[in-house]
Protein backbone atom coordinates (compact mmCIF):
# COMPACT_ATOMS: atom_id res chain seq x y z
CA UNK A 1 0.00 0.00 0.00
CA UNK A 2 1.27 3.47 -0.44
CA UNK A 3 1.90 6.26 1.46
CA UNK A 4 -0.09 8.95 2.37
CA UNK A 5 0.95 12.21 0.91
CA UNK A 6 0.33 15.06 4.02
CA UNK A 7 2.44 17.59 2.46
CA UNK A 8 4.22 18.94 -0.52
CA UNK A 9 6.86 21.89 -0.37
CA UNK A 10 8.39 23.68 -2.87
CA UNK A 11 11.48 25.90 -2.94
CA UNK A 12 14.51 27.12 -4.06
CA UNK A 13 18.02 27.02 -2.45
CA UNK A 14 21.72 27.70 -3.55
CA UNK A 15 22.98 24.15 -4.61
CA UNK A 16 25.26 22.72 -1.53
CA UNK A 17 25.01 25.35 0.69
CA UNK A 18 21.53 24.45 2.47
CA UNK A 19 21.30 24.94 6.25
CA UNK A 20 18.78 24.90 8.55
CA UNK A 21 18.56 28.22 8.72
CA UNK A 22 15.15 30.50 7.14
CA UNK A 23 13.78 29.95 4.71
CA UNK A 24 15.14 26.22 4.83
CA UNK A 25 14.51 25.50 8.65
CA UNK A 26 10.82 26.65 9.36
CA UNK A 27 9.15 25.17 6.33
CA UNK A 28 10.88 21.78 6.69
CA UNK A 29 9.81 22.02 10.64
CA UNK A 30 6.41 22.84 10.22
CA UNK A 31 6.21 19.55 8.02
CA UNK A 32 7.69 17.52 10.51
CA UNK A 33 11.04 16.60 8.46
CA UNK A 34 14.28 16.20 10.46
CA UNK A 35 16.29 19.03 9.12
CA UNK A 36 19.49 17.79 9.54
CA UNK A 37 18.92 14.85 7.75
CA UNK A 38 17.38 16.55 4.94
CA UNK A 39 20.21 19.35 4.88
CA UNK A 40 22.65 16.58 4.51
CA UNK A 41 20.86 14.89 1.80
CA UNK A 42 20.44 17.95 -0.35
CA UNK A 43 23.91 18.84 0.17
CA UNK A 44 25.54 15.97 -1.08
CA UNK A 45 23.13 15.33 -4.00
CA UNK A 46 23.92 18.65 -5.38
CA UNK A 47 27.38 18.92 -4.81
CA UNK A 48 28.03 19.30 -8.78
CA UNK A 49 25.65 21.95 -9.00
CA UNK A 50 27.36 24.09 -6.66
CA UNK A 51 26.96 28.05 -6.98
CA UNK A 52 23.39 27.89 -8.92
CA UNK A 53 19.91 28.28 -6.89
CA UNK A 54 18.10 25.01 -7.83
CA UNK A 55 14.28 24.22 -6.89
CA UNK A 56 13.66 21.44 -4.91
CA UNK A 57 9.95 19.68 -4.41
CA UNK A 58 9.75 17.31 -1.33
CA UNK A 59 6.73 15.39 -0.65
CA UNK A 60 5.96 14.49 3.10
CA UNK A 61 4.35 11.38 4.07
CA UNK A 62 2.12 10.88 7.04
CA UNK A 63 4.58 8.81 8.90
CA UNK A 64 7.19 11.93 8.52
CA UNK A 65 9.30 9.91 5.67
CA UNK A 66 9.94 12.11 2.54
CA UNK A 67 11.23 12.60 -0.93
CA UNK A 68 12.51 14.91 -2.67
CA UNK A 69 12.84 15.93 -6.25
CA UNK A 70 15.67 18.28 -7.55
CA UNK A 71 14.81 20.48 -10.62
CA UNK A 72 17.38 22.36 -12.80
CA UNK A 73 18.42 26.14 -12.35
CA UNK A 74 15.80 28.53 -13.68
CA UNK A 75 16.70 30.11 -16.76
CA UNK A 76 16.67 33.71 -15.50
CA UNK A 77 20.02 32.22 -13.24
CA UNK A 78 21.93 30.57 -15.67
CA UNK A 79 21.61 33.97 -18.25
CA UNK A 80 22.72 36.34 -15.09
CA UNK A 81 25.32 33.74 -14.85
CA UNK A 82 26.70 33.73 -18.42
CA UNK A 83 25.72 37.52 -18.65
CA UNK A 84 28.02 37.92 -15.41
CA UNK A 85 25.43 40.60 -13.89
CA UNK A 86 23.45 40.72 -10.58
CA UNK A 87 20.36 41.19 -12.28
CA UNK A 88 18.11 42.15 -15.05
CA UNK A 89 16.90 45.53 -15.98
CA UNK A 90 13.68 46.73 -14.72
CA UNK A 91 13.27 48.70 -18.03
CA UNK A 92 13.71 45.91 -20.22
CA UNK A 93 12.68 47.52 -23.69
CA UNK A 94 15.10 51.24 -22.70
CA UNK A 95 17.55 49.91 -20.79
CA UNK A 96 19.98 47.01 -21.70
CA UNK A 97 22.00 45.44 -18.69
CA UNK A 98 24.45 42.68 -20.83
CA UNK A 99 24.69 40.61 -23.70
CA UNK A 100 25.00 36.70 -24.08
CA UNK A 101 26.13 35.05 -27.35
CA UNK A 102 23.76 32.61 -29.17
CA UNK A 103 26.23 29.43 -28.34
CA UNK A 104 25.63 30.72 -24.30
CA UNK A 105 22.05 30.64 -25.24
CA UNK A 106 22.60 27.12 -26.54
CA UNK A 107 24.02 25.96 -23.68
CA UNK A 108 21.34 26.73 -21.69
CA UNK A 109 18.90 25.56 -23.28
CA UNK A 110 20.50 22.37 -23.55
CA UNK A 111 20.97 22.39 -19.53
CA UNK A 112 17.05 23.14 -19.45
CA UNK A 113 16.19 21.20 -22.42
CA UNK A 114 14.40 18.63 -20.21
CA UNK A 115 12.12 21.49 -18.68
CA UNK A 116 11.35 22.95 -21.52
CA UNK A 117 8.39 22.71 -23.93
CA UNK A 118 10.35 22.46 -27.50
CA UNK A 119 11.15 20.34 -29.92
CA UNK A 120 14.65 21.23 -30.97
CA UNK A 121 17.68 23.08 -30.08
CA UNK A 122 16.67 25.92 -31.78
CA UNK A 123 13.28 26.35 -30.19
CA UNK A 124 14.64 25.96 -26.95
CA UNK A 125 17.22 28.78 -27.82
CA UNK A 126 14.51 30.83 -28.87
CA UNK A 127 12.43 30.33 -25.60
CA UNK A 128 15.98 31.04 -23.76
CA UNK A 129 16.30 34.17 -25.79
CA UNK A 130 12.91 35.40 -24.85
CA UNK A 131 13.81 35.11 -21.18
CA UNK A 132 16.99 37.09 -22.09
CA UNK A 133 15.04 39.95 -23.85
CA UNK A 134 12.78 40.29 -20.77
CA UNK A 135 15.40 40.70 -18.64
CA UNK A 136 16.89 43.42 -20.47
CA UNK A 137 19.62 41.03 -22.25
CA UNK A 138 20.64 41.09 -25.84
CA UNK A 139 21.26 37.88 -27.30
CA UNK A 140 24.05 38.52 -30.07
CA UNK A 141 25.08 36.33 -33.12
């Protein structure tokens, strides 16, 4: 028989650096997890991803067992990342912030390619691209 599902959280957290501390602590507490043991967990399953946010999804069971799921880097992080920038603009259409290349834009797409709704490379670099332009990024050759 399975499990009952009592809970399912969903965040995002810098890849090996989790700690029990907010927003981490409280929202794994409130769902009866051990924190600890989840910390340690995370941390050693993304130990390769190290230095990009990554969303997690954990499912609690009634009996205080869980799972968890790790998802890729959004987008919006991995073209601040190859743009080198903080962030985007908040005047996307007057005000440009960086440029990536189109081969950057490949890459991502190909990290994300799993996640995204596209049939080839070059729709995902198009849907990458559009993520770009809305954050105030030109996407050159």
């Amino acid at each position: 028989m399975a499990k009952k599902i009592t809970k399912k959280i969903k965040l995002q957290i810098q890849a090996a650096k989790a700690t029990p501390a907010p927003p981490l602590g409280p929202a794994l507490g409130q769902a009866g997890i051990n924190i600890g043991d989840f910390v340690t967990k995370f941390n050693a399953a993304t130990a390769k991803m190290a230095g990009d946010k990554v969303g997690v999804s954990i499912t609690v069971y009634e009996d205080r067992s869980y799972d968890f799921v790790i998802k890729t880097p959004p987008v919006s992080g991995l073209i601040l990342k190859a743009a080198g920038i903080e962030k985007g603009s908040g005047k996307n259409a007057t005000m440009k912030v960086g440029k990536i290349t189109r081969a950057q834009a490949l890459e991502i797409a190909k990290k994300k390619m799993q996640d995204l709704n596209s049939k080839d490379d070059e729709g995902a670099i198009n849907i990458v691209a559009g993520s770009a332009r809305s954050m105030g990024i030109e996407v050159k050759g």
